[in-house]
XYZ file of N, CA and C in Angstrom:
795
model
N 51.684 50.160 105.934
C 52.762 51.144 105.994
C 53.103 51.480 107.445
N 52.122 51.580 108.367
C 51.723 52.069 109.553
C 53.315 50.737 109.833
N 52.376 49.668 110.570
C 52.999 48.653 110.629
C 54.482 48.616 110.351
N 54.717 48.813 109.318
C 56.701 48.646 108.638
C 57.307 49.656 109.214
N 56.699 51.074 109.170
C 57.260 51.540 109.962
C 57.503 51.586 111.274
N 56.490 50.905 112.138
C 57.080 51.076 113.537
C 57.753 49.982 113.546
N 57.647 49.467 112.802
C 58.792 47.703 113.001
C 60.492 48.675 112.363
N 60.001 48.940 112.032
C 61.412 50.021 111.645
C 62.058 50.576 112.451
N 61.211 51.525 113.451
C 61.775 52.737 114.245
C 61.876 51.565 115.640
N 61.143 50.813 115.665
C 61.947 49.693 116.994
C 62.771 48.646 116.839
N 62.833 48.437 115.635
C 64.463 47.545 115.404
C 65.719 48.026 115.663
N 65.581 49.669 115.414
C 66.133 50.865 114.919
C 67.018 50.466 116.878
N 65.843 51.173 117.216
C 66.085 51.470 118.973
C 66.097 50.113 119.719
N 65.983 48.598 119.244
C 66.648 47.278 119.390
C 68.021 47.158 119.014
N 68.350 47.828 117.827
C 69.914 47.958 117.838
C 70.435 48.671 118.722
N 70.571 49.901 118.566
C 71.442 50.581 119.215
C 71.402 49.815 120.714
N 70.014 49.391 121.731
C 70.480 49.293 123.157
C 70.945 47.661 122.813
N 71.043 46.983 122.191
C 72.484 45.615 121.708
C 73.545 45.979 121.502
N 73.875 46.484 120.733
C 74.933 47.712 120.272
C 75.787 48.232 121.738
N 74.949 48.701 122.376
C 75.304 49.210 123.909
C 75.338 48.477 124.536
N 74.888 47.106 124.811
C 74.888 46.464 125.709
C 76.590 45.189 125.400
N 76.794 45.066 123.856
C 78.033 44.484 123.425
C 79.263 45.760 123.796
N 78.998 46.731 123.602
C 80.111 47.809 123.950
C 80.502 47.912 125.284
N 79.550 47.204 126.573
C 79.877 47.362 127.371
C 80.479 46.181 128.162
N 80.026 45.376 127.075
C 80.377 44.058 127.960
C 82.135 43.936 126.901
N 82.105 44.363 125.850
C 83.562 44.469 125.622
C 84.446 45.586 126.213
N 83.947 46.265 126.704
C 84.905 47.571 127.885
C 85.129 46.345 128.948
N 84.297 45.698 129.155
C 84.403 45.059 130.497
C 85.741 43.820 130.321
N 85.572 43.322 129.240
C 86.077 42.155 128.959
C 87.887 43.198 128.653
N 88.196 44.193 128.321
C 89.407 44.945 127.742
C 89.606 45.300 129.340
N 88.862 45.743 130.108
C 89.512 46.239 131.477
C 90.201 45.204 132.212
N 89.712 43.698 131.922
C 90.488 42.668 132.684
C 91.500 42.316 132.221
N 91.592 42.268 130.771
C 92.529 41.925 130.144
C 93.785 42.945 130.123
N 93.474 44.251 130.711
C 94.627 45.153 130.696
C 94.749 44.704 132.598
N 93.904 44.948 133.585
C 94.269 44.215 134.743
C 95.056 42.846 134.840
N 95.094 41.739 134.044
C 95.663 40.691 134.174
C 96.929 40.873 133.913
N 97.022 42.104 132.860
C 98.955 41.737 132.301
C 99.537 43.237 133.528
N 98.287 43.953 133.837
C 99.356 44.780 135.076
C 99.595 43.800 136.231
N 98.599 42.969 136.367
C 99.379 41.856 137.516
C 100.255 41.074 136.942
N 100.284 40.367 135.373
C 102.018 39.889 135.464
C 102.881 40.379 135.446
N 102.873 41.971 135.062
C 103.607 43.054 134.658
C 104.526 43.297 135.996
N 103.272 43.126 137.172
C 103.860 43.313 138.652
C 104.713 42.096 138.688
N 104.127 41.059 138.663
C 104.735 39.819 139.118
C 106.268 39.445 138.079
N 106.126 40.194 137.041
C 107.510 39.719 135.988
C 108.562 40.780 136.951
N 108.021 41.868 137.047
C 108.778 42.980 137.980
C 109.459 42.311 139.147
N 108.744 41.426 140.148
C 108.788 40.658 140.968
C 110.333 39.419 141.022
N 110.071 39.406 139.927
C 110.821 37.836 139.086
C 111.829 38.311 138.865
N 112.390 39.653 138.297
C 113.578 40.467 137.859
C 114.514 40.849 139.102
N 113.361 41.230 139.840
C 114.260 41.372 141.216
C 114.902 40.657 141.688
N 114.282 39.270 142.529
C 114.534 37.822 142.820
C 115.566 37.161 141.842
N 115.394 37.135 140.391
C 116.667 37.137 140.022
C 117.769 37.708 140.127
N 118.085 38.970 140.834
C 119.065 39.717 140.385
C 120.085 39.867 141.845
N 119.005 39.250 142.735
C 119.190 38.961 144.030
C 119.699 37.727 144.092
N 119.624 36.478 143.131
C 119.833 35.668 143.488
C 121.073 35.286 142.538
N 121.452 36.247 141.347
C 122.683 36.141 140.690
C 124.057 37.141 141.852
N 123.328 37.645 142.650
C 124.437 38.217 143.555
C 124.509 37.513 144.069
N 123.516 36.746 144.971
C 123.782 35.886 146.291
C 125.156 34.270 145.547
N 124.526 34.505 144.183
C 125.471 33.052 143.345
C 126.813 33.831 143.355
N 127.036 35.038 143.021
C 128.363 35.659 142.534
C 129.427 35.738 144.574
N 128.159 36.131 144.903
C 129.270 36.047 146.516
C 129.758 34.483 146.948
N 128.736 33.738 146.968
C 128.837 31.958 146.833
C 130.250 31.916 146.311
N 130.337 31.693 145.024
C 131.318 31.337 143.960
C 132.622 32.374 144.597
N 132.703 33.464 144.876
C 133.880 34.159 145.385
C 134.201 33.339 146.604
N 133.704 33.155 147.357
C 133.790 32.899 149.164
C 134.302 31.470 149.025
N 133.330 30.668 147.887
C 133.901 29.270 147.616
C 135.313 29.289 147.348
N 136.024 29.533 145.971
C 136.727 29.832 145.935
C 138.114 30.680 146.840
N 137.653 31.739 147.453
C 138.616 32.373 148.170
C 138.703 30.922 149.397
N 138.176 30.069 149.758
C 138.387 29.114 150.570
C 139.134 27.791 149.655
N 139.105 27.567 148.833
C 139.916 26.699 148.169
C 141.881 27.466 147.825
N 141.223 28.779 147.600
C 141.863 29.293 147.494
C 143.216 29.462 148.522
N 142.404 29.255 149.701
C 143.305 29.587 151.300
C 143.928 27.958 151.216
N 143.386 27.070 151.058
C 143.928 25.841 151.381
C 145.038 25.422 150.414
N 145.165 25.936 148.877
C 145.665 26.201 148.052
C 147.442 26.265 148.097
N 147.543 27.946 149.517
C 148.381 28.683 149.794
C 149.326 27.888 150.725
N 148.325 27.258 151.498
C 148.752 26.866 152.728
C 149.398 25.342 152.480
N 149.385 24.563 151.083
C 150.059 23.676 150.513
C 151.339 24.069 149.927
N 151.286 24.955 149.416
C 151.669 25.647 148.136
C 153.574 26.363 148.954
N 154.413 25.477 147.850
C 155.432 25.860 148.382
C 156.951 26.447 147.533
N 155.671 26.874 146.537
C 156.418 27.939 145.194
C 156.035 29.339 145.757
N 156.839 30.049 145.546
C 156.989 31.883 146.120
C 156.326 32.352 144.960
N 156.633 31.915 143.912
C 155.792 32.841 142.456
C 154.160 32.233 142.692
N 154.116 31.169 142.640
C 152.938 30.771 142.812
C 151.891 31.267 144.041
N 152.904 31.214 145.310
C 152.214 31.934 146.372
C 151.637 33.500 145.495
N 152.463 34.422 145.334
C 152.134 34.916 144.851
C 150.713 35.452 144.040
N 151.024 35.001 143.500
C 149.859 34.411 142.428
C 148.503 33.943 143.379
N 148.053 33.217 143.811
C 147.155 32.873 144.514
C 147.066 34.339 145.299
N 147.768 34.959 146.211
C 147.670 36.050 146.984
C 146.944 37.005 146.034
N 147.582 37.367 145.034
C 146.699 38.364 144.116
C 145.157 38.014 143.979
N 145.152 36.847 143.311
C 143.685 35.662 143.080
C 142.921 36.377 144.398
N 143.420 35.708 145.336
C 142.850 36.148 146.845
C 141.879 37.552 147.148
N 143.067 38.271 146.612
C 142.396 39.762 146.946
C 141.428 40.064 145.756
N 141.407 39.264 144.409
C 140.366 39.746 143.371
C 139.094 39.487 144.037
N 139.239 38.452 144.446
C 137.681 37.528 145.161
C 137.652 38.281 145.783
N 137.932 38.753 146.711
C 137.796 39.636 147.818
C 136.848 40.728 147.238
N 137.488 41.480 146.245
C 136.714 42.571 145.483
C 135.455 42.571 144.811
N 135.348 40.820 143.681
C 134.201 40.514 143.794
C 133.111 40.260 144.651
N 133.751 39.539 145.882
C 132.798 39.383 146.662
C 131.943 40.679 147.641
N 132.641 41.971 147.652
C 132.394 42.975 148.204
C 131.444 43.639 147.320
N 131.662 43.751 145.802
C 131.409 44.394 145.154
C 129.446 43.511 144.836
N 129.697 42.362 144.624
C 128.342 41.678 144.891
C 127.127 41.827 146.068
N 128.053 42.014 147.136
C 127.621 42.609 148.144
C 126.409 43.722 148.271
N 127.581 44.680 148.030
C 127.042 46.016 147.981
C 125.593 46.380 146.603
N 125.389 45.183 145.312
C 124.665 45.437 144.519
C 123.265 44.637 145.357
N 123.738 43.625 146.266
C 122.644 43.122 146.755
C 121.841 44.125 148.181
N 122.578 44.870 148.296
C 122.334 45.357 149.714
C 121.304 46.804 149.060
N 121.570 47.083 147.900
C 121.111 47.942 146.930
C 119.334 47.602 146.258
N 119.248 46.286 146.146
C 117.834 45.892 146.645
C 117.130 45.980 148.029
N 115.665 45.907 147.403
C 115.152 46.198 148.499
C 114.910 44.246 149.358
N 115.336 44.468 150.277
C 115.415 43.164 151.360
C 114.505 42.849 152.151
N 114.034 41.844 152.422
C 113.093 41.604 153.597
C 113.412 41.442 154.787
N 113.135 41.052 155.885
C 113.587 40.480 157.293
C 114.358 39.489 157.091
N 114.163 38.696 156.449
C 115.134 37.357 156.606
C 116.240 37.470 155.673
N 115.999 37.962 154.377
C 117.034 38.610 153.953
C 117.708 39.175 154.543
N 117.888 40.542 155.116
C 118.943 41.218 155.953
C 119.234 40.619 157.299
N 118.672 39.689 157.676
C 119.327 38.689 158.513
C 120.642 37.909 158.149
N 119.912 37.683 157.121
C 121.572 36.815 156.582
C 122.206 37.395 156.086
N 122.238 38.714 155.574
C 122.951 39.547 155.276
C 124.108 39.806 156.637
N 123.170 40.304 157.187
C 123.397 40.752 158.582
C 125.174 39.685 159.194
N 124.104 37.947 159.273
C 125.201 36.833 159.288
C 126.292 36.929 158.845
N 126.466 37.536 157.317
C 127.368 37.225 156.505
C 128.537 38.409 157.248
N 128.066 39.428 157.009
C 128.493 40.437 157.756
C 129.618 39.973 158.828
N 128.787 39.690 160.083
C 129.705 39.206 161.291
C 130.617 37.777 160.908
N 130.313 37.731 159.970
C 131.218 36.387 159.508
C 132.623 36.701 159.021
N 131.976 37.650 157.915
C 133.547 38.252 157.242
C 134.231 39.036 158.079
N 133.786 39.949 158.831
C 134.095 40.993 159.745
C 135.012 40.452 160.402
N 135.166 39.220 161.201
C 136.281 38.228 162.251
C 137.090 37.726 161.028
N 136.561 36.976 159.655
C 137.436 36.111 158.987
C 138.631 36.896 158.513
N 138.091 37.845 157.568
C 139.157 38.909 156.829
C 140.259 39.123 157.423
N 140.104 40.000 158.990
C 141.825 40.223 159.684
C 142.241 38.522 159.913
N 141.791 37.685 160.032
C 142.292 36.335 160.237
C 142.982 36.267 159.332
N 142.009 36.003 158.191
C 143.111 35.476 156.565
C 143.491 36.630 156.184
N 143.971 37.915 156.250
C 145.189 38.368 156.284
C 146.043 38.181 156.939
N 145.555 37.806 158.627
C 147.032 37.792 158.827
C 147.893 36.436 158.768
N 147.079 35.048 158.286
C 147.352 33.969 157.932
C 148.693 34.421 157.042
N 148.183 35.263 156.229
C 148.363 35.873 154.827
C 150.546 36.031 154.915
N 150.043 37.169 155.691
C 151.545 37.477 155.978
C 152.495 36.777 156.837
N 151.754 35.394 157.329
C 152.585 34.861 158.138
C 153.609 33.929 157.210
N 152.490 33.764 156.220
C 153.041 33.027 154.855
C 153.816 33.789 154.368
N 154.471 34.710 154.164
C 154.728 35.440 153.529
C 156.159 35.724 153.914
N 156.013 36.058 155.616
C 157.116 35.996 156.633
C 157.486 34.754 156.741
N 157.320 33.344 155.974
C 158.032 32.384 156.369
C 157.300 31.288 157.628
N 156.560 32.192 158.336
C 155.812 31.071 159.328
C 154.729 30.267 159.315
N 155.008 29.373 158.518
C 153.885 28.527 157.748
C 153.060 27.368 158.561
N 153.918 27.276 159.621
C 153.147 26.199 160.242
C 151.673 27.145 161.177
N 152.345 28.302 161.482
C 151.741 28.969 162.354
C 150.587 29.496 161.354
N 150.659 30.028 160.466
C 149.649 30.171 159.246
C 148.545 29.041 158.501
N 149.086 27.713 158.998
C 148.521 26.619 158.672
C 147.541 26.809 159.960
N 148.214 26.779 161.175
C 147.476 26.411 162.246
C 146.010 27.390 162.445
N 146.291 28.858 161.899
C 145.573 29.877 161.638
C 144.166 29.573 160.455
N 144.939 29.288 159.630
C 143.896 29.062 158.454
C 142.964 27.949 158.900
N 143.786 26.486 158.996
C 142.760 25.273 159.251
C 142.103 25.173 160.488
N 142.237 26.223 161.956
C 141.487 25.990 163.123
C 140.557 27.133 162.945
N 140.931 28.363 162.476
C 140.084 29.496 162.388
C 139.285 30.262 161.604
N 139.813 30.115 160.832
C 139.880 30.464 159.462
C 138.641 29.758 158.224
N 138.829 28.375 157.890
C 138.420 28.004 157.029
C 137.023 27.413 157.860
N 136.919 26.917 159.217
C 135.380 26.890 159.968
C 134.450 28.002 159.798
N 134.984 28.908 159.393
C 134.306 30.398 159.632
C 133.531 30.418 158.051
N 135.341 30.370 157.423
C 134.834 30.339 155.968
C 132.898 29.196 155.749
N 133.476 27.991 156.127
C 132.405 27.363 155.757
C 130.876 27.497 156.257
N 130.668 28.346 157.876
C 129.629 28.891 158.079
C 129.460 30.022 156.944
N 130.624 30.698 156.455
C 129.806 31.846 155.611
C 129.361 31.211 154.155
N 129.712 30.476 153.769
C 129.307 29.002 152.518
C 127.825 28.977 153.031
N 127.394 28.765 154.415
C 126.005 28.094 154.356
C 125.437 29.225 154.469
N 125.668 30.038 154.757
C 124.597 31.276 154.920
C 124.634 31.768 153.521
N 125.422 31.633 153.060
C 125.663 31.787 151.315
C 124.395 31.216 150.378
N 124.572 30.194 151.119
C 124.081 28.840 150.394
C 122.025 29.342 150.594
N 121.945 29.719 151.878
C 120.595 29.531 152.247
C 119.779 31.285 151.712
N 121.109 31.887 151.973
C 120.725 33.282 150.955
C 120.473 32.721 149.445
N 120.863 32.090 148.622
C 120.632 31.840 147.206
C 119.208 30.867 147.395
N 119.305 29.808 147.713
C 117.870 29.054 148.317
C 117.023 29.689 148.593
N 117.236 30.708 149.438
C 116.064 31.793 149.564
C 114.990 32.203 148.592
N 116.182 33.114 147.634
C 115.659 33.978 146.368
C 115.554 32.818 145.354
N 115.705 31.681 144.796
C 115.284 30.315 144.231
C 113.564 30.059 144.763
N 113.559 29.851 145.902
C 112.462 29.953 146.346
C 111.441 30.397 145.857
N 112.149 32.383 146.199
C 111.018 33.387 146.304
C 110.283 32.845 144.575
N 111.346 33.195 143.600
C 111.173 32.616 142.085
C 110.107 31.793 141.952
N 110.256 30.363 142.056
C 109.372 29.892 141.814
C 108.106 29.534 142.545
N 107.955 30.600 143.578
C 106.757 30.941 144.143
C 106.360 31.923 143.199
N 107.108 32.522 143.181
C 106.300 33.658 141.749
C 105.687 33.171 140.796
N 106.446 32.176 140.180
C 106.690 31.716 138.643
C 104.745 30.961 138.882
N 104.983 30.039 139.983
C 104.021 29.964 140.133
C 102.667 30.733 140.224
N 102.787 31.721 140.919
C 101.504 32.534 141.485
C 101.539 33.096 140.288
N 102.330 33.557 138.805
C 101.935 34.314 137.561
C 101.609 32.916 136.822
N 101.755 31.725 136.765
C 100.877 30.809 136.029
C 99.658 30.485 136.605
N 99.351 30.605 138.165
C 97.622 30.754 138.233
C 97.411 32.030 137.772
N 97.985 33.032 137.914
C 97.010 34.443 137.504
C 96.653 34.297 136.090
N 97.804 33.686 135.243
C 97.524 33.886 133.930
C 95.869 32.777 133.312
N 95.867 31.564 134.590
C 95.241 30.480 134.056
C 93.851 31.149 134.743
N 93.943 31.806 135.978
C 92.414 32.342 136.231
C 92.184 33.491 135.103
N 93.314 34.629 134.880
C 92.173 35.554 134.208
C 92.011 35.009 133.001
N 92.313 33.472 132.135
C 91.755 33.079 131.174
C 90.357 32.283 131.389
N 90.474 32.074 132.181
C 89.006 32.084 133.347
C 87.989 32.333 132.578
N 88.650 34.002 133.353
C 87.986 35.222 133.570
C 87.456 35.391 132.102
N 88.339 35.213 131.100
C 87.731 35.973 129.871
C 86.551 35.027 129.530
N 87.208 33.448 129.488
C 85.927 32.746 128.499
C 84.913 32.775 129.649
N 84.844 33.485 130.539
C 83.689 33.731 131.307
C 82.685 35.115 131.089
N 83.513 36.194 130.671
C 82.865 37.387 130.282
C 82.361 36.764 128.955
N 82.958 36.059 128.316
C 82.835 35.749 126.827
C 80.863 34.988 127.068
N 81.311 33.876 127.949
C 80.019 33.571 128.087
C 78.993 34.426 128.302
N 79.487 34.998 129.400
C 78.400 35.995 129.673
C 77.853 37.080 128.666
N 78.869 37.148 128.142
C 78.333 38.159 127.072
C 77.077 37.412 125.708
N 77.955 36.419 125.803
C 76.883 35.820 124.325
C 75.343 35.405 125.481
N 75.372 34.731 126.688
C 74.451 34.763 126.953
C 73.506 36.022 127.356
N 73.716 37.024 128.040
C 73.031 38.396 128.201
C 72.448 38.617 126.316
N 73.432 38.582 125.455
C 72.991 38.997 124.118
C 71.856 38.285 123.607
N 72.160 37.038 123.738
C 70.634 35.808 123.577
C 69.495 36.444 124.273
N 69.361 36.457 125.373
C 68.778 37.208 126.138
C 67.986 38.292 126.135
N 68.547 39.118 125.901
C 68.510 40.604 124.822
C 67.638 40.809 124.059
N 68.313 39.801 123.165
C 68.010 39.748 121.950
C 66.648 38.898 121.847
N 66.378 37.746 122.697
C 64.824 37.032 122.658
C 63.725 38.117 123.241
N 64.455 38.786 124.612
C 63.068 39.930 125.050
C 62.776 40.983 123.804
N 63.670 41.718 123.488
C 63.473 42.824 122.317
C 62.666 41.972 120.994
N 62.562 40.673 120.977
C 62.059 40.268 119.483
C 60.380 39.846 119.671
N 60.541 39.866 121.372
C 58.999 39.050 121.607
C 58.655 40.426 121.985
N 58.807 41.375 122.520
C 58.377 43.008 122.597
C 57.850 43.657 121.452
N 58.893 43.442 120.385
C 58.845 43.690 119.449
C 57.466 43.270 118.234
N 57.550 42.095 118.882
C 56.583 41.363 118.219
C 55.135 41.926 119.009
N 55.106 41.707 120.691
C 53.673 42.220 121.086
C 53.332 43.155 120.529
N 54.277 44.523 120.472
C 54.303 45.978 120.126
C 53.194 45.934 118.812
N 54.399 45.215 117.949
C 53.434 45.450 116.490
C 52.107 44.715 116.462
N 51.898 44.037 117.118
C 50.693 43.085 116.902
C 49.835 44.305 117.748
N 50.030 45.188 118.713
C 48.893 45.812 119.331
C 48.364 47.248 118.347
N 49.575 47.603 117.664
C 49.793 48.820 116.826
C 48.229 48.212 115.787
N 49.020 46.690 114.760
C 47.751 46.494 113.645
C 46.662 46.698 114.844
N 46.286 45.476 115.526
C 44.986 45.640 115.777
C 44.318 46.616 116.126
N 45.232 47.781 116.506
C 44.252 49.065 116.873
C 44.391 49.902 115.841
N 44.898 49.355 114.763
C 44.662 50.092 113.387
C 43.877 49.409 112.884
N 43.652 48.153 112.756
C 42.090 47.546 111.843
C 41.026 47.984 113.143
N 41.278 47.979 113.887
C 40.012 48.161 115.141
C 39.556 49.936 114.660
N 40.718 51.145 114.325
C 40.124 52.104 113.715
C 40.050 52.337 112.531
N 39.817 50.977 111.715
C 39.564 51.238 110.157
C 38.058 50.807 110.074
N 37.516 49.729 110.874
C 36.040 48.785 111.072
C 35.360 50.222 110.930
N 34.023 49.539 110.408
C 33.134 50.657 110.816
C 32.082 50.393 111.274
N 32.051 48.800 111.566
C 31.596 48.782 113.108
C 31.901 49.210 114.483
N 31.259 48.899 115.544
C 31.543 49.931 116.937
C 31.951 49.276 117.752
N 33.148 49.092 118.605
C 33.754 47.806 118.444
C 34.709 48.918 120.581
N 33.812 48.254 121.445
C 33.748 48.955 122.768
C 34.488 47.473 123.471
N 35.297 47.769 124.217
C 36.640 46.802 125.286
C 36.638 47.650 126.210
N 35.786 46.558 127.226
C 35.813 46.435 128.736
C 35.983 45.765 129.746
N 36.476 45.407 131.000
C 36.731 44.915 131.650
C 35.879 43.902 132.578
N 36.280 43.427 133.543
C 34.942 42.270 134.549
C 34.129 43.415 134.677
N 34.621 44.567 135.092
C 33.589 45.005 135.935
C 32.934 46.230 135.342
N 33.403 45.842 133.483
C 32.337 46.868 132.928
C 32.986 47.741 132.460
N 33.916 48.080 132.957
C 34.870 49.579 132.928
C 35.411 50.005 131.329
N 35.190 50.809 130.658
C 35.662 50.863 129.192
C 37.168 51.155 129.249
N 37.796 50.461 128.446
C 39.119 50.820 128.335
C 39.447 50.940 126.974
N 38.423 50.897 126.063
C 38.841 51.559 124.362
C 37.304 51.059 123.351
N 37.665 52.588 123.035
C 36.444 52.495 121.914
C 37.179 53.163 120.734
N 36.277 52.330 119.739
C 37.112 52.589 117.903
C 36.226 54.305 118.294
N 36.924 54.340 116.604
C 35.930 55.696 116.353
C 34.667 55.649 115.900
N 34.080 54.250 115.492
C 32.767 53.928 115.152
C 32.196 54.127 116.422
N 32.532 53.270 117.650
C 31.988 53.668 118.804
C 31.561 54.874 119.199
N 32.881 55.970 118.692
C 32.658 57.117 119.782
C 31.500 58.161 118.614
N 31.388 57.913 117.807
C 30.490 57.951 116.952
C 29.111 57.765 117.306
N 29.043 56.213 117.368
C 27.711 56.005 117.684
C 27.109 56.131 119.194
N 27.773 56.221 120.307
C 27.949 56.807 121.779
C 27.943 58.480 121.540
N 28.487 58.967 120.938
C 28.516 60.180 121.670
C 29.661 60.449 122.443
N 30.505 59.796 123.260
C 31.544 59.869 123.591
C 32.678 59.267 122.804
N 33.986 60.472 123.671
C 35.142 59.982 123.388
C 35.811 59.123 123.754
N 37.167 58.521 123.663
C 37.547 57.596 124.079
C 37.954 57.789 125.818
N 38.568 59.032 126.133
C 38.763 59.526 127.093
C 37.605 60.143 127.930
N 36.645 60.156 127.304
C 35.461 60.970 128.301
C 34.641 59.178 128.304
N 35.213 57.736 127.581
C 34.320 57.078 128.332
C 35.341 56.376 129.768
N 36.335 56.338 128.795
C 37.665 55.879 130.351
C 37.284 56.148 131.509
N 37.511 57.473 131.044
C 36.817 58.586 132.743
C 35.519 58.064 133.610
C-alpha cells in the first residue's frame, strides 16, 4: 500500500512539472509565432508603401510621357479644333501629373528619393513656362518659332524628366522586391524557428520524462527496502568503510539500545 501510494503522489508531482515544462515551451513556441507575423506585418506595411510610391512614380511617368507626345502632336498638327483639343489634353496631364506629385511627396522619402524628387522639380520648374509659351505661340500663329521652342528646348528637358521618371519608378521596383525578398527569408527562418522549438520541445520532454521515471523508480525501490528492512525482525545495521552507522532497522535499535539518530551521531 505504502509503495502505490508514493508511486502515486510522485507521478502526481511528475505530471504537473511535464505539464509545466510543455506549457512553457508552448508560450515559447506562440511568442515567435506572434513575433514572426509582427515582422511580416512590418514588412507587408513596408510593401504597401513602396507600392504606392511606385504607382505614383508610374502615374507621373505616363503623364510626362504623354504630355511629350503630346507637344510633338501640336507642333504637327494643323487643325485649330484639333489644336485645341490636344491643348486641353495638355493641361489635364499637367493636373495629373501635379496631383501624383503631391501624393508622392506625402510619403515618407529617403535621400535618394527626394533627390529625384528634388530633379524632377528643377526640371518642370524651366519646362512648364517653356511649353506654355511654345503653347501660345501656336496659338498666335507662330509655328515655326514654337517648333523651334518645343524641339530645341523643350522636349530635351522633357526627356531628362522621362529618365528621372524612369529611375524614380526603378527605384521603388527595387525597394519591392528587396522586401518581397527579405519577408520570404523571414517567413522561411521563423519556420526554422518553429520545427526547431518543436524539436526542442519533444526532446527536453524525452528527457524529462526518462530522469522523472528512473527517479521515480530509485525513489520507490529505496521507500520498499526500508519498509521490508522495518518489517525484518532481524537487526539489520548499514555502515560505511570507515564503520560509521548510517541506518539501523528497529530490530537493531532494539537490540543496541540505541536509536537511529543517537547511533548516526
Amino acid at each position: 500500500m505504502t509503495k502505490g501510494l508514493f508511486r502515486e503522489k510522485h507521478v502526481a508531482i511528475a505530471g504537473v512539472g511535464f505539464a509545466a515544462l510543455i506549457g512553457l515551451m508552448a508560450l515559447l513556441a506562440v511568442a515567435t509565432v506572434i513575433h514572426g507575423e509582427w515582422v511580416v506585418g512590418q514588412m507587408q506595411a513596408a510593401i504597401a508603401e513602396h507600392s504606392e510610391k511606385l504607382n505614383q512614380a508610374n502615374t507621373m511617368h505616363s503623364a510626362a510621357r504623354e504630355r511629350s507626345f503630346n507637344a510633338v502632336t501640336m507642333i504637327l498638327s494643323t487643325d485649330r479644333a484639333r489644336l485645341d483639343a490636344l491643348v486641353q489634353r495638355h493641361s489635364e496631364l499637367a493636373s495629373e501629373y501635379m496631383a501624383a506629385r503631391e501624393r508622392l511627396l506625402a510619403q515618407p522619402l529617403n535621400t535618394e528619393e527626394r533627390r529625384l524628387m528634388d530633379q524632377q522639380f528643377m526640371l518642370v520648374r524651366v519646362t512648364s513656362p517653356q511649353l506654355n509659351e511654345a503653347l501660345d505661340l501656336l496659338i498666335m500663329g507662330e509655328v515655326e518659332t514654337a517648333r523651334r521652342l518645343l524641339v530645341y528646348e523643350v522636349l530635351p528637358r522633357q526627356n531628362q524628366l522621362l529618365e528621372v521618371l524612369s529611375r524614380q519608378a526603378a527605384l521603388q521596383h527595387q525597394a519591392m522586391q528587396t522586401l518581397l525578398s527579405q519577408v520570404e527569408t523571414s517567413q522561411r527562418g521563423h519556420r526554422w524557428l518553429l520545427s526547431g522549438v518543436g524539436a526542442l520541445t519533444l526532446a527536453l520532454a524525452i528527457i524529462v520524462a526518462g530522469y522523472i521515471l528512473r527517479r521515480l523508480a530509485q525513489a520507490e525501490d529505496q521507500v520498499f527496502a526500508k519498509t521490508t528492512l522495518e518489517a525484518v525482525t532481524e537487526a539489520v545495521v548499514v555502515t560505511d568503510a570507515r564503520q560509521r552507522v548510517h541506518y539501523l532497522n528497529p530490530a537493531a535499535e532494539r537490540l543496541t539500545g540505541y536509536t537511529l539518530e543517537q547511533a548516526i551521531e
